[in-house]
XYZ file of C-alpha atoms in Angstrom:
372
model
C -6.623 9.575 30.597
C -8.580 7.026 28.568
C -10.208 9.267 25.963
C -7.784 8.095 23.271
C -8.420 4.476 24.217
C -12.163 5.078 24.031
C -11.785 6.694 20.604
C -9.699 3.734 19.475
C -12.365 1.334 20.705
C -15.109 3.407 19.061
C -13.247 3.098 15.742
C -13.721 -0.667 15.899
C -10.296 -1.601 17.263
C -10.417 -4.157 20.091
C -7.778 -3.313 22.720
C -6.068 -6.377 24.152
C -3.296 -6.466 26.764
C -0.121 -8.267 25.712
C 0.785 -9.458 29.194
C -0.395 -11.661 32.045
C 0.851 -12.635 35.480
C -0.726 -14.047 38.614
C -0.080 -10.775 40.446
C -1.968 -8.892 37.722
C -4.898 -11.240 38.299
C -4.942 -11.343 42.101
C -4.238 -7.624 42.679
C -7.291 -6.592 40.687
C -5.118 -4.866 38.079
C -6.565 -6.833 35.147
C -10.118 -6.092 36.248
C -9.168 -2.420 36.586
C -7.750 -2.296 33.044
C -10.962 -3.838 31.722
C -13.050 -1.352 33.692
C -11.029 1.817 33.047
C -8.822 1.302 29.964
C -11.174 -0.407 27.504
C -9.128 -3.633 27.573
C -11.260 -6.465 26.171
C -8.758 -9.306 25.801
C -5.390 -10.702 26.883
C -2.591 -12.359 24.933
C 0.228 -14.415 26.392
C 3.316 -16.025 24.917
C 6.222 -18.085 26.253
C 8.301 -14.951 26.940
C 5.491 -13.409 29.006
C 5.105 -16.554 31.136
C 8.867 -16.903 31.519
C 9.070 -13.373 32.892
C 5.977 -13.721 35.113
C 6.884 -17.033 36.722
C 10.649 -16.501 36.988
C 10.460 -12.989 38.447
C 6.920 -12.618 39.749
C 5.256 -13.601 42.968
C 2.111 -15.575 43.682
C 3.399 -18.922 42.426
C 5.158 -20.265 45.529
C 2.232 -22.220 46.989
C 1.334 -23.895 43.718
C 4.994 -24.695 43.037
C 5.281 -26.179 46.540
C 2.232 -28.383 45.932
C 3.560 -29.475 42.549
C 6.961 -30.260 44.065
C 5.304 -32.315 46.804
C 3.429 -34.282 44.133
C 6.720 -34.789 42.238
C 5.218 -33.793 38.907
C 7.425 -33.360 35.861
C 8.568 -29.851 35.003
C 6.504 -29.916 31.781
C 3.364 -30.795 33.732
C 4.147 -28.107 36.301
C 4.441 -25.424 33.626
C 1.126 -26.418 32.085
C -0.616 -26.497 35.468
C 0.679 -23.013 36.301
C 0.056 -21.342 32.949
C -3.391 -22.827 32.398
C -4.393 -21.757 35.914
C -3.478 -18.151 35.091
C -5.280 -18.280 31.752
C -8.373 -19.836 33.342
C -8.519 -17.134 36.027
C -8.009 -14.362 33.463
C -10.726 -15.885 31.284
C -13.128 -15.804 34.233
C -12.366 -12.110 34.824
C -13.006 -11.401 31.128
C -16.147 -13.545 30.929
C -18.581 -10.596 31.156
C -16.878 -9.009 28.121
C -17.130 -12.327 26.281
C -20.853 -12.515 27.048
C -21.651 -8.913 26.056
C -19.679 -9.117 22.765
C -21.253 -12.448 21.784
C -17.912 -14.222 22.050
C -15.892 -11.877 19.881
C -13.821 -10.376 22.705
C -13.216 -11.200 26.353
C -10.685 -13.781 25.246
C -7.355 -15.012 26.620
C -4.723 -16.648 24.399
C -2.367 -19.468 25.392
C 0.315 -20.868 23.113
C 1.195 -24.429 22.214
C 4.667 -25.520 23.271
C 6.939 -23.567 20.868
C 9.163 -26.631 20.463
C 6.328 -28.116 18.388
C 6.261 -25.223 15.877
C 7.543 -27.352 12.994
C 5.455 -30.458 13.766
C 1.806 -30.610 12.703
C 0.327 -33.608 14.549
C 1.852 -32.772 17.971
C 0.629 -29.160 17.586
C -2.933 -30.398 16.998
C -2.707 -32.757 19.987
C -1.320 -29.994 22.224
C -4.031 -27.538 21.108
C -6.734 -30.046 22.016
C -5.069 -30.695 25.392
C -4.778 -26.978 26.195
C -8.420 -26.339 25.295
C -9.400 -29.215 27.598
C -7.106 -28.086 30.433
C -8.220 -24.445 30.466
C -11.831 -25.479 29.889
C -13.204 -22.003 29.201
C -15.150 -21.013 26.085
C -13.317 -17.675 25.907
C -9.880 -19.191 25.290
C -7.867 -18.891 22.079
C -5.164 -21.478 21.414
C -2.111 -19.880 19.799
C -0.583 -21.753 16.880
C 2.439 -20.312 15.037
C 2.041 -19.616 11.317
C 4.859 -21.916 10.241
C 4.442 -24.241 7.259
C 3.706 -27.063 9.705
C 1.317 -24.812 11.598
C -0.978 -24.176 8.626
C -2.538 -27.679 8.424
C -2.695 -27.705 12.234
C -4.793 -24.512 12.133
C -7.231 -26.148 9.706
C -7.456 -29.291 11.831
C -7.968 -27.454 15.133
C -10.552 -25.021 13.741
C -12.264 -28.028 12.143
C -12.683 -29.484 15.626
C -14.421 -26.321 16.821
C -11.508 -24.935 18.840
C -10.921 -21.182 18.514
C -7.402 -20.178 17.446
C -5.034 -17.220 17.608
C -2.570 -17.680 14.745
C 0.721 -16.103 15.773
C 4.088 -15.075 14.303
C 2.788 -13.844 10.932
C 5.229 -11.542 9.160
C 4.647 -11.961 5.422
C 1.692 -11.108 3.230
C 1.932 -14.442 1.435
C 1.900 -16.379 4.701
C -1.020 -14.271 5.943
C -3.065 -15.289 2.913
C -2.155 -18.927 3.616
C -3.333 -18.445 7.218
C -6.694 -17.088 6.092
C -7.012 -19.990 3.656
C -6.243 -22.448 6.480
C -8.930 -20.802 8.625
C -11.566 -21.009 5.898
C -10.643 -24.642 5.246
C -11.077 -25.333 8.958
C -14.491 -23.689 8.988
C -15.498 -25.792 5.996
C -14.424 -28.929 7.882
C -16.341 -27.814 10.950
C -19.418 -27.111 8.845
C -19.209 -30.558 7.228
C -19.006 -32.059 10.723
C -22.190 -30.248 11.732
C -20.540 -27.888 14.215
C -21.968 -24.465 15.072
C -19.709 -22.052 13.186
C -20.938 -19.068 15.208
C -19.067 -20.463 18.224
C -15.681 -20.633 16.438
C -13.500 -17.515 16.534
C -10.024 -16.657 15.349
C -7.534 -13.815 15.106
C -4.432 -13.641 12.915
C -1.525 -12.023 14.768
C 0.415 -9.957 12.242
C 3.685 -8.739 13.763
C 4.600 -5.105 13.216
C 7.591 -3.524 14.972
C 10.068 -6.319 14.265
C 9.662 -5.664 10.520
C 10.925 -2.103 10.973
C 13.746 -3.261 13.253
C 15.145 -5.638 10.637
C 14.522 -3.529 7.527
C 15.747 -0.301 9.181
C 18.998 -2.061 10.082
C 19.517 -2.984 6.433
C 18.565 0.476 5.181
C 21.020 2.025 7.625
C 23.753 -0.242 6.271
C 23.010 0.962 2.719
C 23.390 4.469 4.104
C 22.102 6.580 1.203
C 19.652 9.436 1.721
C 17.078 7.447 -0.231
C 17.540 4.452 2.075
C 17.384 6.528 5.249
C 14.190 8.230 4.036
C 12.466 4.825 3.985
C 13.264 3.971 7.611
C 10.200 3.457 9.767
C 7.842 2.916 6.814
C 8.003 -0.797 6.022
C 6.173 -2.161 9.065
C 3.138 0.075 8.626
C 3.100 -0.560 4.872
C 3.238 -4.313 5.450
C 0.402 -4.243 8.016
C -1.762 -2.000 5.846
C -1.392 -4.355 2.892
C -2.336 -7.204 5.228
C -5.587 -5.385 5.981
C -6.174 -5.052 2.243
C -5.749 -8.833 1.937
C -8.196 -9.317 4.839
C -10.791 -7.168 3.064
C -10.365 -9.152 -0.150
C -10.610 -12.612 1.405
C -13.582 -11.774 3.604
C -15.573 -10.338 0.724
C -15.010 -13.410 -1.501
C -17.622 -15.926 -2.681
C -15.927 -18.595 -0.583
C -16.418 -16.492 2.523
C -20.016 -15.646 1.575
C -20.965 -19.336 1.799
C -19.485 -19.558 5.304
C -21.005 -16.235 6.290
C -24.445 -17.680 5.520
C -23.641 -20.437 8.008
C -22.995 -17.726 10.676
C -19.211 -18.041 10.632
C -17.041 -15.290 12.152
C -14.383 -13.387 10.256
C -10.821 -14.011 11.354
C -9.803 -10.566 12.574
C -6.315 -9.203 11.927
C -4.498 -8.601 15.211
C -1.605 -6.145 15.299
C 1.072 -7.760 17.464
C 4.498 -6.502 18.516
C 3.139 -2.956 18.699
C 5.638 -1.655 21.238
C 8.078 0.625 19.423
C 11.642 -0.759 19.378
C 13.353 2.408 18.053
C 13.205 5.334 20.533
C 13.392 7.726 17.576
C 9.787 6.811 16.700
C 6.719 8.012 18.589
C 5.754 5.392 21.139
C 2.183 5.135 19.825
C 3.185 4.781 16.149
C 1.849 1.257 15.679
C -1.438 2.154 17.365
C -2.228 5.585 15.901
C -1.367 4.561 12.344
C -3.098 1.163 12.266
C -6.691 2.120 13.045
C -9.369 0.279 11.085
C -12.647 -1.457 11.962
C -12.614 -5.148 12.742
C -9.033 -5.226 14.008
C -7.378 -6.044 17.321
C -4.353 -4.233 18.749
C -2.591 -6.143 21.508
C -0.347 -3.803 23.462
C 2.230 -4.167 26.197
C 1.215 -2.055 29.179
C 3.719 0.721 28.359
C 2.096 1.178 24.932
C -1.377 1.063 26.454
C -0.396 3.791 28.939
C 1.245 5.889 26.218
C -1.873 5.659 24.041
C -4.077 6.659 26.968
C -1.819 9.613 27.702
C -1.068 11.043 24.256
C -2.362 8.743 21.503
C -3.543 10.548 18.363
C -6.639 8.641 17.272
C -7.942 10.484 14.220
C -10.189 7.907 12.610
C -9.360 5.188 10.093
C -5.641 5.440 9.227
C -5.539 2.418 6.898
C -8.220 3.284 4.325
C -6.746 4.822 1.199
C -3.146 3.866 1.995
C -2.708 0.710 -0.103
C -1.090 2.305 -3.160
C 1.419 4.224 -1.039
C 2.114 1.145 1.103
C 2.871 -0.969 -1.965
C 5.137 1.771 -3.362
C 7.080 1.933 -0.067
C 7.685 -1.807 0.080
C 8.689 -1.803 -3.612
C 11.127 1.057 -2.949
C 12.756 -0.927 -0.132
C 13.069 -3.959 -2.415
C 14.624 -1.886 -5.208
C 17.384 -0.796 -2.825
C 18.389 -4.430 -2.455
C 16.561 -5.306 0.788
C 14.851 -8.642 0.110
C 11.338 -8.713 1.576
C 11.183 -12.522 1.356
C 14.513 -12.855 3.162
C 13.446 -10.448 5.925
C 10.084 -12.074 6.678
C 11.536 -15.607 6.669
C 14.314 -14.516 9.019
C 11.778 -12.896 11.358
C 9.604 -16.016 11.412
C 12.616 -18.225 12.179
C 13.843 -15.831 14.882
C 10.353 -15.541 16.361
C 10.054 -19.304 16.802
C 13.605 -19.496 18.193
C 12.993 -16.685 20.708
C 9.817 -18.298 22.037
C 11.523 -21.690 22.216
C 14.460 -20.180 24.121
C 12.065 -18.441 26.535
C 10.211 -21.733 27.061
C 13.447 -23.575 27.802
C 14.462 -20.824 30.249
C 11.073 -21.227 31.917
C 11.502 -25.000 32.129
C 14.966 -24.623 33.665
C 13.982 -21.992 36.217
C 10.830 -23.914 37.191
C 12.774 -27.144 37.541
C 15.177 -25.373 39.908
C 12.230 -24.089 41.969
C 10.644 -27.544 42.128
C 13.916 -28.985 43.446
C 14.281 -26.182 45.979
C 10.744 -26.645 47.278
C 10.692 -30.457 47.234
C 10.090 -31.902 50.703
C 13.064 -33.734 52.210
C 12.709 -37.490 52.274
C 12.057 -38.986 55.600
């Protein structure tokens, strides 16, 4: 069942699970995925925690204790989510040790309501790193305009970061620049650069969802022929940008100081359109030095029938650029699409966080001991 996953791993793609819940931790499922399915990392986001805590089990005792202590709902959420991340990090610690810190990592996101505020994002990132207190944690910071200086500041303090919600090639280059600037700050402060890691989460399937919708509205044969091509083209050109930046003179100076490259991470790799093969964004985005974070359904599909045929990014840049240009020529604005997706991404995570706050607050009230 896991031959395709092994081949993917052998090609230099780190397989991370895009999901976490307390039941997954306590049942042994996460350990099993690490042992049998080549999973070497975990990513979380506000939507994942909202689903796990609102609909999952395993949280009642902690919620009861928190209700008894009369903590605020914000504190309760952070106590619950950091506990899950800490436990997952402990399960992944052997992977962290054997990969010299590159993998075996668990990501936890800053409060999405802070996405457009730099200083509070930095403060929250520091607090999360302190709360989880595990070296194999990545703090997720969204790649908004306000997030960019926060990335530099947090990396400069020696905290490892997963930059999330990247949709555009221009923003991705800004993210890499922010990472390098952070490493330079860390180096100037005398920190050990070999201990600082980062991934840049470049979102895939949502690009097709939005562009396909616009191509369908145009309705010509030429437009329909371009459906399902933009997301892969965009991600492949992102890998080209990664290769350029991490072969630059600026990088060479940091490389000498034992810095780590910021790996591109393919996020949102579950196919949204049932007309496409369910392993599309895995099979066709294979290249060394990347991460693919998959929901469990995509992980299972890849194990069952993934077609891993070697590097599927090398040699594609010219075609990828031509496909994005063709979409643009039909009147679909790339800049408009990627900005919309960034705005929607932040809004969706904020809405999920607010849902989580509301449902947790209701649970705290239900479980609060009666006065007397």
